[in-house]
mmCIF file of C-alpha atoms in Angstrom:
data_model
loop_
_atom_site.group_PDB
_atom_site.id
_atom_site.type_symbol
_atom_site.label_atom_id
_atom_site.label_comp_id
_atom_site.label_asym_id
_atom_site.label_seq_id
_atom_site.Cartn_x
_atom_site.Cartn_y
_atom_site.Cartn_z
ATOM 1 C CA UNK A 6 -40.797 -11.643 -11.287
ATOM 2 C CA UNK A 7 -37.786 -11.442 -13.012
ATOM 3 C CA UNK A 8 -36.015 -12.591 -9.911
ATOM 4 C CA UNK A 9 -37.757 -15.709 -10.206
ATOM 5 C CA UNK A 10 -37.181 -16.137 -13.696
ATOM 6 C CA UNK A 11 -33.586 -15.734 -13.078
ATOM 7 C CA UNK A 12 -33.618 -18.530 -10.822
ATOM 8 C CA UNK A 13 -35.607 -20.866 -12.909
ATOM 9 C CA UNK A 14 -33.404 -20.864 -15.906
ATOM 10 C CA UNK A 15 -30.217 -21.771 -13.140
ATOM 11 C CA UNK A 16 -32.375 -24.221 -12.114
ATOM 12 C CA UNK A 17 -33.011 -25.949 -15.972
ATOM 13 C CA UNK A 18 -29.061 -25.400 -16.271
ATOM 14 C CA UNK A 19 -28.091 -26.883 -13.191
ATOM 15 C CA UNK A 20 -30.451 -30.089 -14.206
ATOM 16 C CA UNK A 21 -28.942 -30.710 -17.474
ATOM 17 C CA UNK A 22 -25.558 -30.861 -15.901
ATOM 18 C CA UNK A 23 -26.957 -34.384 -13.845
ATOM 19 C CA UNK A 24 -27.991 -37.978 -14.957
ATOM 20 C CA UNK A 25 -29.505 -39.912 -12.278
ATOM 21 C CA UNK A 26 -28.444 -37.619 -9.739
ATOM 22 C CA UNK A 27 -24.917 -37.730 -10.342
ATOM 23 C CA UNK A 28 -23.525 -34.311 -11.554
ATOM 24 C CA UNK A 29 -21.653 -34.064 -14.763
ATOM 25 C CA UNK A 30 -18.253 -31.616 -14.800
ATOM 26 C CA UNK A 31 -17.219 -30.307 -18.350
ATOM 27 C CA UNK A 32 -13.964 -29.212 -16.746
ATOM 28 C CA UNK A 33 -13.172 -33.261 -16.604
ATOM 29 C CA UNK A 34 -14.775 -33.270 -20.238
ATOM 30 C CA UNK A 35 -17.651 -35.137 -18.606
ATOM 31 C CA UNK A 36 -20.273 -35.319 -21.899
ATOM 32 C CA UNK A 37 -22.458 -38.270 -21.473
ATOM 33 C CA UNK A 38 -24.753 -39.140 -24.826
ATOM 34 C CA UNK A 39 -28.358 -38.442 -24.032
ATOM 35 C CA UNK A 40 -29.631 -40.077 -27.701
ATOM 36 C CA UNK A 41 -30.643 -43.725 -27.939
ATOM 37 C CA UNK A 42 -31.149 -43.424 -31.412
ATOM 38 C CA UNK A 43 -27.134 -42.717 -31.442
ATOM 39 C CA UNK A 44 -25.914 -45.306 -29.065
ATOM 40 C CA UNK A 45 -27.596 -47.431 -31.639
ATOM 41 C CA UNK A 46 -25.880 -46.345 -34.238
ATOM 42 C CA UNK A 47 -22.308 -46.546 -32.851
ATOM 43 C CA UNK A 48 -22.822 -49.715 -31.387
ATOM 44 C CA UNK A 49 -24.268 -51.252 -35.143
ATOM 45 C CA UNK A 50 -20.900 -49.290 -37.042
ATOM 46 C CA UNK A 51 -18.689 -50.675 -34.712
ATOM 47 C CA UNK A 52 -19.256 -54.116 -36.126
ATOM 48 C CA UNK A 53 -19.961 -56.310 -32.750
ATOM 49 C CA UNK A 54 -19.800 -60.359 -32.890
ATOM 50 C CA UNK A 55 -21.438 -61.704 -30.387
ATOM 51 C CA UNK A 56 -17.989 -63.556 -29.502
ATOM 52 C CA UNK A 57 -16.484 -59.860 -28.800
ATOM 53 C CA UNK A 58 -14.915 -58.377 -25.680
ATOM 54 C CA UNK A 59 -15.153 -54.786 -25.590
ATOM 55 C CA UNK A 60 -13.328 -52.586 -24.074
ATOM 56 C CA UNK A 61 -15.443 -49.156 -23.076
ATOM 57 C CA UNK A 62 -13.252 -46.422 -22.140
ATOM 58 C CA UNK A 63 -15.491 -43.462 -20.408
ATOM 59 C CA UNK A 64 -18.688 -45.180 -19.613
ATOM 60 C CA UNK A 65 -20.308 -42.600 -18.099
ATOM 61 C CA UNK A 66 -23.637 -43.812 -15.947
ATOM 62 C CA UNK A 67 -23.878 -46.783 -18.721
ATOM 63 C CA UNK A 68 -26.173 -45.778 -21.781
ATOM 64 C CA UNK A 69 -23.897 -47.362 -24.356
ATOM 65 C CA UNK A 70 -22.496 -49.935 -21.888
ATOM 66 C CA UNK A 71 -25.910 -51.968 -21.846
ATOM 67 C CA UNK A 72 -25.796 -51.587 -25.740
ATOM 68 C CA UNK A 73 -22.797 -53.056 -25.520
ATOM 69 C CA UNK A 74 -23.234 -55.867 -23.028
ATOM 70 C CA UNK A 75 -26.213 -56.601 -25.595
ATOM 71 C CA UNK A 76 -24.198 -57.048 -28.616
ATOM 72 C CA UNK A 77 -21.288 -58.533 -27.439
ATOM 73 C CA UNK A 78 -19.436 -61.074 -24.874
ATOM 74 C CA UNK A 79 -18.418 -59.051 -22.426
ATOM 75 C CA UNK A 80 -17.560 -55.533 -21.584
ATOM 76 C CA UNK A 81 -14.176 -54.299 -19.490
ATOM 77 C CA UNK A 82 -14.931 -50.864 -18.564
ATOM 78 C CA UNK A 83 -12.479 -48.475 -17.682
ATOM 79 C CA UNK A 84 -13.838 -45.073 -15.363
ATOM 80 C CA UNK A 85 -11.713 -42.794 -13.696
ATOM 81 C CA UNK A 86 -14.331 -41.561 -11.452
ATOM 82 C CA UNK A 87 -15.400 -43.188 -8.815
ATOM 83 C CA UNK A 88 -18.694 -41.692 -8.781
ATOM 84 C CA UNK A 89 -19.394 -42.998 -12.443
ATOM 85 C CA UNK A 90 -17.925 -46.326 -10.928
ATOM 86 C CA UNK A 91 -20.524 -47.010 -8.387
ATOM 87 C CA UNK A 92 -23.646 -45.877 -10.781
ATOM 88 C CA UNK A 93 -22.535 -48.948 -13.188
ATOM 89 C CA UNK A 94 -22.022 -51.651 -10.493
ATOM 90 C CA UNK A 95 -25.464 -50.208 -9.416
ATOM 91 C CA UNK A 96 -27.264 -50.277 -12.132
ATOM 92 C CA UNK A 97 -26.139 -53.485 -14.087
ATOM 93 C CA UNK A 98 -26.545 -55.330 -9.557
ATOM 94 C CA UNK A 99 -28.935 -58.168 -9.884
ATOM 95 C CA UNK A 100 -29.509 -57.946 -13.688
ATOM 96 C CA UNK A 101 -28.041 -60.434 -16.736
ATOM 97 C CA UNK A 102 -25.417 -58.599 -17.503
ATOM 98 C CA UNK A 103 -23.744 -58.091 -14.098
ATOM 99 C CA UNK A 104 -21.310 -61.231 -14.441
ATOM 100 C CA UNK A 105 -20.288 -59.882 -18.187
ATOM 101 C CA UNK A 106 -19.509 -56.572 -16.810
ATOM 102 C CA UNK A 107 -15.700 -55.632 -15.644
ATOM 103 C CA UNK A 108 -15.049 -52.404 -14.737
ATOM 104 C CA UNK A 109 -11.625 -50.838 -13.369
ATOM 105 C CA UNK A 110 -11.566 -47.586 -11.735
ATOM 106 C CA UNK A 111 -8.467 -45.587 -13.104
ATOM 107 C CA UNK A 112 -7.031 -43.378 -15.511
ATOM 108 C CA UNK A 113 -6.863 -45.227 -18.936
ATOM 109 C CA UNK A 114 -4.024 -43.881 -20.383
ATOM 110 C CA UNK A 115 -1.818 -45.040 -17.278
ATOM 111 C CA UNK A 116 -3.767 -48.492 -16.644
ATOM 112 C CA UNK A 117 -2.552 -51.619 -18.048
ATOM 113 C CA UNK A 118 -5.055 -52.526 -20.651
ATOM 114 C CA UNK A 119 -6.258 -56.256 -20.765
ATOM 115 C CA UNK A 120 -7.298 -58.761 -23.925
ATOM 116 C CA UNK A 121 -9.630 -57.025 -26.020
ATOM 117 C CA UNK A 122 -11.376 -57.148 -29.695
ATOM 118 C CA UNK A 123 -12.789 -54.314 -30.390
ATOM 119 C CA UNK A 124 -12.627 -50.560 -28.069
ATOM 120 C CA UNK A 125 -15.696 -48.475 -27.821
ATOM 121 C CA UNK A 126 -15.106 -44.812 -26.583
ATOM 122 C CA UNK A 127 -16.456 -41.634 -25.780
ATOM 123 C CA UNK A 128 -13.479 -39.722 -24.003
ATOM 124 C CA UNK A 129 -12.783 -36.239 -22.995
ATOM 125 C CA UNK A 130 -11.360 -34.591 -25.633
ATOM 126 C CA UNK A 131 -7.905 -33.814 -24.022
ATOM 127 C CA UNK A 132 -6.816 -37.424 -23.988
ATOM 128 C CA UNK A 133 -7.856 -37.644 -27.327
ATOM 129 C CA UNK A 134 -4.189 -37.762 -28.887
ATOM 130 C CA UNK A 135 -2.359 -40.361 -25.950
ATOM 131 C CA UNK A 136 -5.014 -42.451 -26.219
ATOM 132 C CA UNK A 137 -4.499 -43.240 -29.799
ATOM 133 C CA UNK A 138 -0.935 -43.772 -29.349
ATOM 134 C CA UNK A 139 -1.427 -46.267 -26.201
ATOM 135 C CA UNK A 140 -4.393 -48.018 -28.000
ATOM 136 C CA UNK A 141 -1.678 -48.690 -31.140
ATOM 137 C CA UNK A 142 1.117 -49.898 -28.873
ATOM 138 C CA UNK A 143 -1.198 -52.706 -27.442
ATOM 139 C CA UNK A 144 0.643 -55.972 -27.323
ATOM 140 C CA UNK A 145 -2.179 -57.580 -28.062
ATOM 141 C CA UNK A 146 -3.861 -57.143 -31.414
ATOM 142 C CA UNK A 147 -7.738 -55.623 -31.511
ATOM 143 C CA UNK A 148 -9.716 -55.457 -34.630
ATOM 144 C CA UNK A 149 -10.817 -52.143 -34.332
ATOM 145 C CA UNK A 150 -11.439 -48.832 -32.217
ATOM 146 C CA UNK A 151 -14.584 -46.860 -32.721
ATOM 147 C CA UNK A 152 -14.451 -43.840 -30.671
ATOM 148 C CA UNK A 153 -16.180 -39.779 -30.179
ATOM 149 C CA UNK A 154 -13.424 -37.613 -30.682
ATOM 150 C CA UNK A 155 -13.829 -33.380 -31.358
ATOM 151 C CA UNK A 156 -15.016 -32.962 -35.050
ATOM 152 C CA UNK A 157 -11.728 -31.253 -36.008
ATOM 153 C CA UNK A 158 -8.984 -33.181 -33.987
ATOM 154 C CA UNK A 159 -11.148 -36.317 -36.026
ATOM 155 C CA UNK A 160 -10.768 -34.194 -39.553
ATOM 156 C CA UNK A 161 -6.822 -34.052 -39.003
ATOM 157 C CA UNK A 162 -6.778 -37.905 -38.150
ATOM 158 C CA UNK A 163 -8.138 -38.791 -41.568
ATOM 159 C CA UNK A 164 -7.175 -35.243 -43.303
ATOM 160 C CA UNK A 165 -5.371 -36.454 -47.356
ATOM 161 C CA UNK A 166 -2.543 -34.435 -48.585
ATOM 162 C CA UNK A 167 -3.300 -30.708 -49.659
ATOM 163 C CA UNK A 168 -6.167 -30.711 -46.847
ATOM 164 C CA UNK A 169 -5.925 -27.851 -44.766
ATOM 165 C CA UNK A 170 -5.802 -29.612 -41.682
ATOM 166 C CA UNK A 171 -3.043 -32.466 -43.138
ATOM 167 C CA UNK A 172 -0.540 -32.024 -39.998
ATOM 168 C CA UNK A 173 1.891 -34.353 -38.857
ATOM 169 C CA UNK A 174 -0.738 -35.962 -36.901
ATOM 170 C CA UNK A 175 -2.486 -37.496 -39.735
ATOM 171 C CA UNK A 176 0.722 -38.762 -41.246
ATOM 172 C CA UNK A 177 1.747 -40.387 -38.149
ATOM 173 C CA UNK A 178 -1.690 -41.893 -37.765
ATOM 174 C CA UNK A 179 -2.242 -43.317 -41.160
ATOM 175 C CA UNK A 180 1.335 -44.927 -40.485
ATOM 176 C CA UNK A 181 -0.270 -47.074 -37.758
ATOM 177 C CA UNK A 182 -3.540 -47.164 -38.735
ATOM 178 C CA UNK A 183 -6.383 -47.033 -41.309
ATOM 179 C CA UNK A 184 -8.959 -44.371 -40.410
ATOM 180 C CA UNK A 185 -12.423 -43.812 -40.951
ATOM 181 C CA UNK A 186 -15.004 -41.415 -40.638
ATOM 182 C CA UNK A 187 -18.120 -42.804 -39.387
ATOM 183 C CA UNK A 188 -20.328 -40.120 -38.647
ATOM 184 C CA UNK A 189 -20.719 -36.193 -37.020
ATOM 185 C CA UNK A 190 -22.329 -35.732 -34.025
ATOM 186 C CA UNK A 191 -23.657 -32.342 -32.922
ATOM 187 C CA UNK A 192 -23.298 -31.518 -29.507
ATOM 188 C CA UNK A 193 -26.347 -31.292 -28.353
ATOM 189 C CA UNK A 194 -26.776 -34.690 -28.472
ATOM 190 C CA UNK A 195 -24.282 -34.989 -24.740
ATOM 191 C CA UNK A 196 -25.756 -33.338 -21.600
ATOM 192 C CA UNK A 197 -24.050 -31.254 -20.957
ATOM 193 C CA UNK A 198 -23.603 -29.747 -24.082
ATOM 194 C CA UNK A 199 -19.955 -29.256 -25.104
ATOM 195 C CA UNK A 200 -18.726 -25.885 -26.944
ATOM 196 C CA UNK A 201 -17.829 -27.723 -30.053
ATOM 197 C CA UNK A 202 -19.355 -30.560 -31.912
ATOM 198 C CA UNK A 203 -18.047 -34.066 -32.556
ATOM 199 C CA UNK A 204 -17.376 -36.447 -34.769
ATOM 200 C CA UNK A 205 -17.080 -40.645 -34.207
ATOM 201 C CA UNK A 206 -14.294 -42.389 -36.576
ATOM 202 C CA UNK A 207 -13.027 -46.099 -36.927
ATOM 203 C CA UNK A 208 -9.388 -47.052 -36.296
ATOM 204 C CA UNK A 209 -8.240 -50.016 -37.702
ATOM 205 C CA UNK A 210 -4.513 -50.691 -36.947
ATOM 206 C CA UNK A 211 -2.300 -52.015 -39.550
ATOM 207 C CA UNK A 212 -0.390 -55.627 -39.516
ATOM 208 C CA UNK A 213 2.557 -55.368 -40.684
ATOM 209 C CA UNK A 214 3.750 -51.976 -40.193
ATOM 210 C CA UNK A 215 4.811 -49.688 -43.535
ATOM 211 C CA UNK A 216 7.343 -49.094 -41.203
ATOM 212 C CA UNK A 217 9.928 -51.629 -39.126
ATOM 213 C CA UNK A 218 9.660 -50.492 -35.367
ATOM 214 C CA UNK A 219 13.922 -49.665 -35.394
ATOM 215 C CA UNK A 220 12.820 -46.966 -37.925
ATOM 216 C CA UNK A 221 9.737 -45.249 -35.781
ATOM 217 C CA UNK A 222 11.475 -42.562 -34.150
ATOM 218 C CA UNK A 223 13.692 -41.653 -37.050
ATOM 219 C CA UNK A 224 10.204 -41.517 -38.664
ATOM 220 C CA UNK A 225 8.801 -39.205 -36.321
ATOM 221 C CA UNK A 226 12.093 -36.741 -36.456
ATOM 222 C CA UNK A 227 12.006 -36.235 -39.987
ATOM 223 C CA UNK A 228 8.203 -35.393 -40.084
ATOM 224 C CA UNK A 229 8.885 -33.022 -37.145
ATOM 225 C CA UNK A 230 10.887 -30.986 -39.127
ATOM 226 C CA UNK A 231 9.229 -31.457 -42.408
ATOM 227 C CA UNK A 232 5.598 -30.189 -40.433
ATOM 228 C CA UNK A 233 7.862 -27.374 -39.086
ATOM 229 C CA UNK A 234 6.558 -25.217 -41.795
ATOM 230 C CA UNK A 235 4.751 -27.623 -43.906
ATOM 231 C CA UNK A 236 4.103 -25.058 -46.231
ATOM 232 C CA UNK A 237 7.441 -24.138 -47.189
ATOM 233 C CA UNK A 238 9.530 -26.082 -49.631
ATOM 234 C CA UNK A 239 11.152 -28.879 -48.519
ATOM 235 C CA UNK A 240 14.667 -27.314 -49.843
ATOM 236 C CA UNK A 241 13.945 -24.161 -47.683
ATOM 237 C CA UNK A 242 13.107 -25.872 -44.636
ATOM 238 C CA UNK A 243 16.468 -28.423 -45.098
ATOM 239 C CA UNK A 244 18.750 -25.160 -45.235
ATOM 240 C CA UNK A 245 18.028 -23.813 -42.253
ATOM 241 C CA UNK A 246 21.248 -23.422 -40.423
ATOM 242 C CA UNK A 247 19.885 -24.955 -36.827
ATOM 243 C CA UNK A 248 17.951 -28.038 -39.038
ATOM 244 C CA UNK A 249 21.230 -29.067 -40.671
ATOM 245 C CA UNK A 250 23.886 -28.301 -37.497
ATOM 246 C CA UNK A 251 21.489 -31.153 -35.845
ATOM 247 C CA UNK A 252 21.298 -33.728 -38.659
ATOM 248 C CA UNK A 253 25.283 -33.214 -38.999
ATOM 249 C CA UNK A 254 25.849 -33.542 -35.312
ATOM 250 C CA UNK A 255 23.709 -36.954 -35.457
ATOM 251 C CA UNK A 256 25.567 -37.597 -39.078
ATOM 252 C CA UNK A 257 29.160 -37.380 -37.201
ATOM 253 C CA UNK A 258 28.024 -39.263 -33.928
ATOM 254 C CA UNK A 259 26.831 -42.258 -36.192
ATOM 255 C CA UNK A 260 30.189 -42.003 -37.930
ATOM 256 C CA UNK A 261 32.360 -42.128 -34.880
ATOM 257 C CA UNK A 262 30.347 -44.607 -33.324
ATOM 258 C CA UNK A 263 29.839 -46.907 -36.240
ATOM 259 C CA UNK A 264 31.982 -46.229 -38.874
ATOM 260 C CA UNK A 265 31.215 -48.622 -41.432
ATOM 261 C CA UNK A 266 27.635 -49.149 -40.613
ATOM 262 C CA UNK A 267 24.873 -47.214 -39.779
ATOM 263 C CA UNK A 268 24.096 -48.175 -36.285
ATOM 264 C CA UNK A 269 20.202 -47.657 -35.075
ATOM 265 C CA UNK A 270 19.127 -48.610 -31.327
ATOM 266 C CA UNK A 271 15.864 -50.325 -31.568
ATOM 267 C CA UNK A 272 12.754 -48.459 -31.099
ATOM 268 C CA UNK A 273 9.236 -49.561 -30.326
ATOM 269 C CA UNK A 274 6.072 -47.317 -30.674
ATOM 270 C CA UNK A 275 6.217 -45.250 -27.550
ATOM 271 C CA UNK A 276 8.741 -42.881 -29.585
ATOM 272 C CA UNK A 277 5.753 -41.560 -31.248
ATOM 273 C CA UNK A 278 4.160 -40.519 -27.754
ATOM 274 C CA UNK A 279 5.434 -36.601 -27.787
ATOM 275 C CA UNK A 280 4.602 -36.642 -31.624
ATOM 276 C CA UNK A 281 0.832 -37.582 -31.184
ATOM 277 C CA UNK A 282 0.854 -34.767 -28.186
ATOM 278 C CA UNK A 283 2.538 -31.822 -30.008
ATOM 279 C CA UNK A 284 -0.449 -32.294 -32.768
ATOM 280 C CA UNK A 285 -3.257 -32.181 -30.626
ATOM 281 C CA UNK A 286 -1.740 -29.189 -28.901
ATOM 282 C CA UNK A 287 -1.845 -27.327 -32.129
ATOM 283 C CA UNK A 288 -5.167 -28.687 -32.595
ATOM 284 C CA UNK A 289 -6.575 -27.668 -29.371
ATOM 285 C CA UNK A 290 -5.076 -23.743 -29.666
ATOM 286 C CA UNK A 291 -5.855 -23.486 -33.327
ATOM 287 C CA UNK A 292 -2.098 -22.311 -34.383
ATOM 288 C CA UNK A 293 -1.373 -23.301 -37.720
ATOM 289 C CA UNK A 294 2.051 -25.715 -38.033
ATOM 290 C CA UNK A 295 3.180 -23.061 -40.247
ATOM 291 C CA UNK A 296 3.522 -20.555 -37.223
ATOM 292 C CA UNK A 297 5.950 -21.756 -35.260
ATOM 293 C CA UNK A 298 7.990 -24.598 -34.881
ATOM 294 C CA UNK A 299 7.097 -28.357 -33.430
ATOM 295 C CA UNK A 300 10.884 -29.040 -32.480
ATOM 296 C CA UNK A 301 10.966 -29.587 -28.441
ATOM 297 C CA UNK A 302 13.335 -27.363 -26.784
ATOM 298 C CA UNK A 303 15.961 -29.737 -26.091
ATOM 299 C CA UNK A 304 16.049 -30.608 -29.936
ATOM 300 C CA UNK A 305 16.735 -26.657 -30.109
ATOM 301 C CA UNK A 306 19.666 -26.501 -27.570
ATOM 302 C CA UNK A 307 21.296 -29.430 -29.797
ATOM 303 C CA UNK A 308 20.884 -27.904 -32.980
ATOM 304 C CA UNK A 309 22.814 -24.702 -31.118
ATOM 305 C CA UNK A 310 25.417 -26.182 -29.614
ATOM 306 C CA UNK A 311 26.442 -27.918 -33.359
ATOM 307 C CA UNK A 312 28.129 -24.296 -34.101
ATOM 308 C CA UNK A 313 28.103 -23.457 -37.797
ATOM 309 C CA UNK A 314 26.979 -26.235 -40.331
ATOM 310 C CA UNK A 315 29.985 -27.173 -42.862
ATOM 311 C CA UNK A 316 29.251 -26.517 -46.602
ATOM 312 C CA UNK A 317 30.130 -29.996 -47.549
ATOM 313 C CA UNK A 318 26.921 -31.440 -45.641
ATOM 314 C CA UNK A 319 24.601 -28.704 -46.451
ATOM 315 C CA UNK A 320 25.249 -29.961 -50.303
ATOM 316 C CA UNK A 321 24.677 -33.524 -49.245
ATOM 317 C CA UNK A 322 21.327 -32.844 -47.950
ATOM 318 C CA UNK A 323 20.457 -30.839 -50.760
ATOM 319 C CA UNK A 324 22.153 -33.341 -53.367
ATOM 320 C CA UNK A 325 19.346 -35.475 -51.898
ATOM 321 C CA UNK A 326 16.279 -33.676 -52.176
ATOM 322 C CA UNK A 327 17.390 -32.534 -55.600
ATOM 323 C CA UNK A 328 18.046 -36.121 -56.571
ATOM 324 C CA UNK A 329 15.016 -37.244 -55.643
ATOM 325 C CA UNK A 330 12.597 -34.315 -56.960
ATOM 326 C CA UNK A 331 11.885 -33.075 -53.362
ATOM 327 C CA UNK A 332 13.789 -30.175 -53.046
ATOM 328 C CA UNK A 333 10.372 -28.126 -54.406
ATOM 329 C CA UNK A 334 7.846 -29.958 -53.029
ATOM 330 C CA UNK A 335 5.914 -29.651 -49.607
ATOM 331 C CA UNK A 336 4.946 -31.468 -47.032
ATOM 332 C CA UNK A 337 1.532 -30.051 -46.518
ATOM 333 C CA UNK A 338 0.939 -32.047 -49.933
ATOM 334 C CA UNK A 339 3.363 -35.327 -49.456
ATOM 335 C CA UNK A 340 1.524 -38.693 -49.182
ATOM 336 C CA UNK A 341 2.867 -41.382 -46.314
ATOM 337 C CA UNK A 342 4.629 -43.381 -49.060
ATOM 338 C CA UNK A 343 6.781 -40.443 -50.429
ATOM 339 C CA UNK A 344 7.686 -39.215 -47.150
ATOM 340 C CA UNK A 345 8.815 -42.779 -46.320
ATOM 341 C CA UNK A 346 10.799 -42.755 -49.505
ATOM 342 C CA UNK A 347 12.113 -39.588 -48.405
ATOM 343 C CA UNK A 348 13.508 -41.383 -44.852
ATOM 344 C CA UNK A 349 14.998 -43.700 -47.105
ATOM 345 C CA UNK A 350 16.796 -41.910 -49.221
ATOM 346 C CA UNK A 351 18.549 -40.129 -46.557
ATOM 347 C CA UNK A 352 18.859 -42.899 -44.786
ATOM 348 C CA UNK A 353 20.755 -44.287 -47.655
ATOM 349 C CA UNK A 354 23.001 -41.020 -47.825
ATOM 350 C CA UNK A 355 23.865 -41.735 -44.437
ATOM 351 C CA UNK A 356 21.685 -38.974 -42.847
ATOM 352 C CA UNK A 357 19.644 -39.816 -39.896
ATOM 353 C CA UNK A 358 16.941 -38.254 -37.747
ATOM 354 C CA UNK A 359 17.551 -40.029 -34.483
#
């Protein structure tokens, strides 16, 4: 009896792992939304015209894509597996939507993504943090992105200063982007049912840029070490011998190489690739930015091979931050326009971050 109880309840669990006959894999992050009544709602906050192409990134077996081939132009779907691939050209064959229906078999963060207005998503959660950055660096200009991220990777996207979960991440994001929290999803709304629950938000890229593109990666260096302990002061994280023997090794290159100007190479936004990953790897192991440090290992090397950091540049960064009121202040609590006057301000004491 209890044998065959046993067996029953692998049975249910083996069931709610398939749609259609096709078998789900969590280990791909392979969560397809089982609730119409949610479909519906995503597809009505995402703000369709009927003049829209959509792109759908992770469609799945095609719940939402027939919402969205309802509301809209035309969809471009984008599926990795090729599985998922022949359930959609099976199950829009022969039916009104077909010839509005493009879908490209292949990993989305390496395809080249086509004209689009608007991008409707439910992804696994591991891409979560590329996909934002390749989404941003579009050449062509979308209206918005609505897409199902994991509840707390989508608190630190839209996380204010003095949130606990305000990471470098969320200033980087903001930067590009005005974010929005649309709604929480629990997670048994997906079959199968992921560990953790979810959370759909609204990105809605900005034009122009706080930021010129020459100044990105700069950008992204200076919140790197700011976020290295975000909860320290800003004057004890700048006096940290290994911090200031890199900015005075960048300091003297700049000199040599451009002695009356400051010289900059030209950056676009693909500098702020390894920024956007570092976060979500804190997000996804749950250490705290205030546990170890973000700087990539080659950043360390530099900062050891600059030797011992003269005394006349360690009061030259200081002079700054206690110029400009920041020598007691923290990032953790910093909004997006001080730490861009921040950038400035050393910029404009010749100090650079790149």
């Amino acid at each position: 009896m209890a044998g065959g109880k046993m067996k029953k309840e692998r049975q249910r669990g083996m069931e709610s792992h398939f749609q259609g006959g096709i078998p789900f894999y969590k280990s791909k992050g392979q969560h397809i939304l089982k609730n119409p009544l949610l479909v519906d709602t995503i597809v009505q906050k995402a703000g369709i015209k009927s003049t829209d192409t959509i792109l759908e990134i992770g469609p799945g077996t095609g719940n939402l894509t027939k919402k969205l081939l309802e509301a809209g132009k035309s969809v471009i779907a984008v599926e990795v597996d090729p599985r998922m691939v022949l359930e959609l050209e099976r199950r829009f064959q022969g039916t009104p939507f077909h010839n509005r229906l493009k879908v490209i078999q292949g990993d989305v963060l390496k395809c080249d993504l086509p004209y689009f207005d608007i991008c409707v998503a439910n992804i696994p959660y591991q891409i979560s943090s590329p996909l934002i950055f390749k989404l941003l660096d579009h050449k062509h200009c979308f209206r918005c992105a609505v897409i199902m991220f994991q509840r707390e990777f989508a608190m630190r996207l839209i996380a204010q200063p003095g949130d606990s979960l305000y990471c470098r991440l969320s200033v980087n994001t903001q930067l590009l982007a005005r974010v929005f929290h649309l709604l929480k999803v629990g997670r048994n709304n997906f079959r199968p049912p992921p560990k953790v629950d979810s959370s759909v938000v609204r990105i809605e890229p900005r034009k122009p840029l706080p930021l010129s593109p020459d100044k990105l990666k700069e950008w992204d260096g200076m919140l790197r070490i700011c976020f290295s302990r975000k909860n320290k002061t800003l004057g004890a994280i700048f006096k940290q011998k290994k911090i200031l023997s890199l900015l005075e090794k960048n300091y003297k290159t700049l000199q040599a190489l451009h002695p009356s100007q400051n010289g900059q190479e030209e950056m676009d936004l693909s500098m702020l690739h390894d920024g956007f990953e570092d976060a979500v790897m804190d997000a996804d192991d749950g250490k705290d930015e205030d546990d170890e440090m973000e700087l990539e290992g080659s950043d360390m090397d530099s900062m050891a091979e600059a030797g011992e950091t003269g005394s006349a540049f360690k009061d030259k960064v200081s002079g700054v931050l206690k110029q400009y009121d920041y020598e007691n202040k923290r990032s953790s609590k910093l909004s997006q326009n001080e730490f861009i006057h921040l950038l400035s301000v050393f910029n404009e004491a010749c100090i650079h971050f790149a």
